[in-house]
Structure formats: C-alpha cells, structure tokens
C-alpha cells in the first residue's frame, strides 16, 4: 500500500477525529443515537487512514497530498 497523504493532511484528520470523539464522549451534543455512532465511525476511519497514510478515496480519484510520494 502506497502513501498518498501528506503530514498536514494526516494531522488534520487526527484533529478532526479528536474533535468528533470529544463531541461523542465529552458532551451530550450528539446524544446516543445515530449521530453518536456516525461520529465514532468517521473518527475511526480518519484515525486509521491517518496512521496508515493511505486514503482509499484519494486512490480512486487520483489525489495525492504527499509531496515526497512518487
């Protein structure tokens, strides 16, 4: 699997995942319904893709945010 995400992109995804987890567990803003579970799923996907460095959607559309990637 090749890397197609740059450091800024990966950091941004981790930041968004942290905010979503805070909203899900730290506040009652999302409640306990579908928004709670959706926030957890999106946070999980963003965290996984940030650590792996590969976004499948980027591969499909041919986007690379990594300058060092060939």
PDB file of C-alpha atoms in Angstrom:
ATOM      1  CA  UNK A   1       0.000   0.000   0.000  1.00  0.00           C
ATOM      2  CA  UNK A   2       1.458   3.322  -1.046  1.00  0.00           C
ATOM      3  CA  UNK A   3       1.277   6.545   0.912  1.00  0.00           C
ATOM      4  CA  UNK A   4      -0.878   9.226  -0.665  1.00  0.00           C
ATOM      5  CA  UNK A   5      -1.392  11.558   2.312  1.00  0.00           C
ATOM      6  CA  UNK A   6       0.931  14.312   3.463  1.00  0.00           C
ATOM      7  CA  UNK A   7       1.799  15.221   7.045  1.00  0.00           C
ATOM      8  CA  UNK A   8      -0.622  18.161   7.174  1.00  0.00           C
ATOM      9  CA  UNK A   9      -3.460  16.010   5.836  1.00  0.00           C
ATOM     10  CA  UNK A  10      -2.721  13.263   8.359  1.00  0.00           C
ATOM     11  CA  UNK A  11      -2.544  15.735  11.234  1.00  0.00           C
ATOM     12  CA  UNK A  12      -5.793  17.343  10.156  1.00  0.00           C
ATOM     13  CA  UNK A  13      -7.537  14.001  10.122  1.00  0.00           C
ATOM     14  CA  UNK A  14      -6.294  13.207  13.621  1.00  0.00           C
ATOM     15  CA  UNK A  15      -7.500  16.615  14.788  1.00  0.00           C
ATOM     16  CA  UNK A  16     -10.954  16.092  13.288  1.00  0.00           C
ATOM     17  CA  UNK A  17     -11.100  12.607  14.827  1.00  0.00           C
ATOM     18  CA  UNK A  18     -10.239  14.054  18.251  1.00  0.00           C
ATOM     19  CA  UNK A  19     -12.987  16.668  17.950  1.00  0.00           C
ATOM     20  CA  UNK A  20     -15.530  14.031  16.912  1.00  0.00           C
ATOM     21  CA  UNK A  21     -14.555  11.786  19.820  1.00  0.00           C
ATOM     22  CA  UNK A  22     -14.845  14.719  22.215  1.00  0.00           C
ATOM     23  CA  UNK A  23     -18.296  15.544  20.879  1.00  0.00           C
ATOM     24  CA  UNK A  24     -19.361  11.907  21.193  1.00  0.00           C
ATOM     25  CA  UNK A  25     -17.988  11.173  24.667  1.00  0.00           C
ATOM     26  CA  UNK A  26     -17.302  14.543  26.284  1.00  0.00           C
ATOM     27  CA  UNK A  27     -20.569  16.316  25.621  1.00  0.00           C
ATOM     28  CA  UNK A  28     -24.203  15.466  25.159  1.00  0.00           C
ATOM     29  CA  UNK A  29     -24.337  17.325  21.830  1.00  0.00           C
ATOM     30  CA  UNK A  30     -24.717  14.172  19.752  1.00  0.00           C
ATOM     31  CA  UNK A  31     -26.988  12.284  22.113  1.00  0.00           C
ATOM     32  CA  UNK A  32     -26.956   8.496  21.992  1.00  0.00           C
ATOM     33  CA  UNK A  33     -28.500   7.976  18.568  1.00  0.00           C
ATOM     34  CA  UNK A  34     -27.288   7.811  15.016  1.00  0.00           C
ATOM     35  CA  UNK A  35     -25.115  10.934  15.243  1.00  0.00           C
ATOM     36  CA  UNK A  36     -23.153   9.404  18.127  1.00  0.00           C
ATOM     37  CA  UNK A  37     -22.406   6.245  16.153  1.00  0.00           C
ATOM     38  CA  UNK A  38     -21.712   8.134  12.946  1.00  0.00           C
ATOM     39  CA  UNK A  39     -19.169  10.327  14.765  1.00  0.00           C
ATOM     40  CA  UNK A  40     -17.450   7.225  16.147  1.00  0.00           C
ATOM     41  CA  UNK A  41     -17.289   5.568  12.732  1.00  0.00           C
ATOM     42  CA  UNK A  42     -15.916   8.665  10.987  1.00  0.00           C
ATOM     43  CA  UNK A  43     -13.386   9.217  13.795  1.00  0.00           C
ATOM     44  CA  UNK A  44     -12.253   5.604  13.479  1.00  0.00           C
ATOM     45  CA  UNK A  45     -11.853   5.830   9.706  1.00  0.00           C
ATOM     46  CA  UNK A  46      -9.974   9.145   9.938  1.00  0.00           C
ATOM     47  CA  UNK A  47      -7.652   7.759  12.635  1.00  0.00           C
ATOM     48  CA  UNK A  48      -6.936   4.587  10.673  1.00  0.00           C
ATOM     49  CA  UNK A  49      -6.217   6.400   7.413  1.00  0.00           C
ATOM     50  CA  UNK A  50      -4.034   8.960   9.220  1.00  0.00           C
ATOM     51  CA  UNK A  51      -1.859   6.266  10.774  1.00  0.00           C
ATOM     52  CA  UNK A  52      -1.665   4.175   7.606  1.00  0.00           C
ATOM     53  CA  UNK A  53      -1.081   7.217   5.392  1.00  0.00           C
ATOM     54  CA  UNK A  54      -3.338   5.959   2.632  1.00  0.00           C
ATOM     55  CA  UNK A  55      -6.836   7.145   1.826  1.00  0.00           C
ATOM     56  CA  UNK A  56      -8.731   4.775  -0.498  1.00  0.00           C
ATOM     57  CA  UNK A  57     -10.889   7.642  -1.791  1.00  0.00           C
ATOM     58  CA  UNK A  58      -7.739   9.565  -2.777  1.00  0.00           C
ATOM     59  CA  UNK A  59      -6.565   6.485  -4.707  1.00  0.00           C
ATOM     60  CA  UNK A  60      -9.847   6.294  -6.602  1.00  0.00           C
ATOM     61  CA  UNK A  61      -9.799   9.948  -7.692  1.00  0.00           C
ATOM     62  CA  UNK A  62      -6.011  10.084  -8.168  1.00  0.00           C
ATOM     63  CA  UNK A  63      -5.272  12.672  -5.481  1.00  0.00           C
ATOM     64  CA  UNK A  64      -2.009  12.833  -3.531  1.00  0.00           C
ATOM     65  CA  UNK A  65      -1.311  15.354  -0.773  1.00  0.00           C
ATOM     66  CA  UNK A  66       2.154  13.954  -0.097  1.00  0.00           C
ATOM     67  CA  UNK A  67       4.960  15.882  -1.761  1.00  0.00           C
ATOM     68  CA  UNK A  68       7.513  13.112  -1.151  1.00  0.00           C
ATOM     69  CA  UNK A  69       5.305  10.456  -2.764  1.00  0.00           C
ATOM     70  CA  UNK A  70       6.089   9.425  -6.294  1.00  0.00           C
TER      71      UNK A  70
END
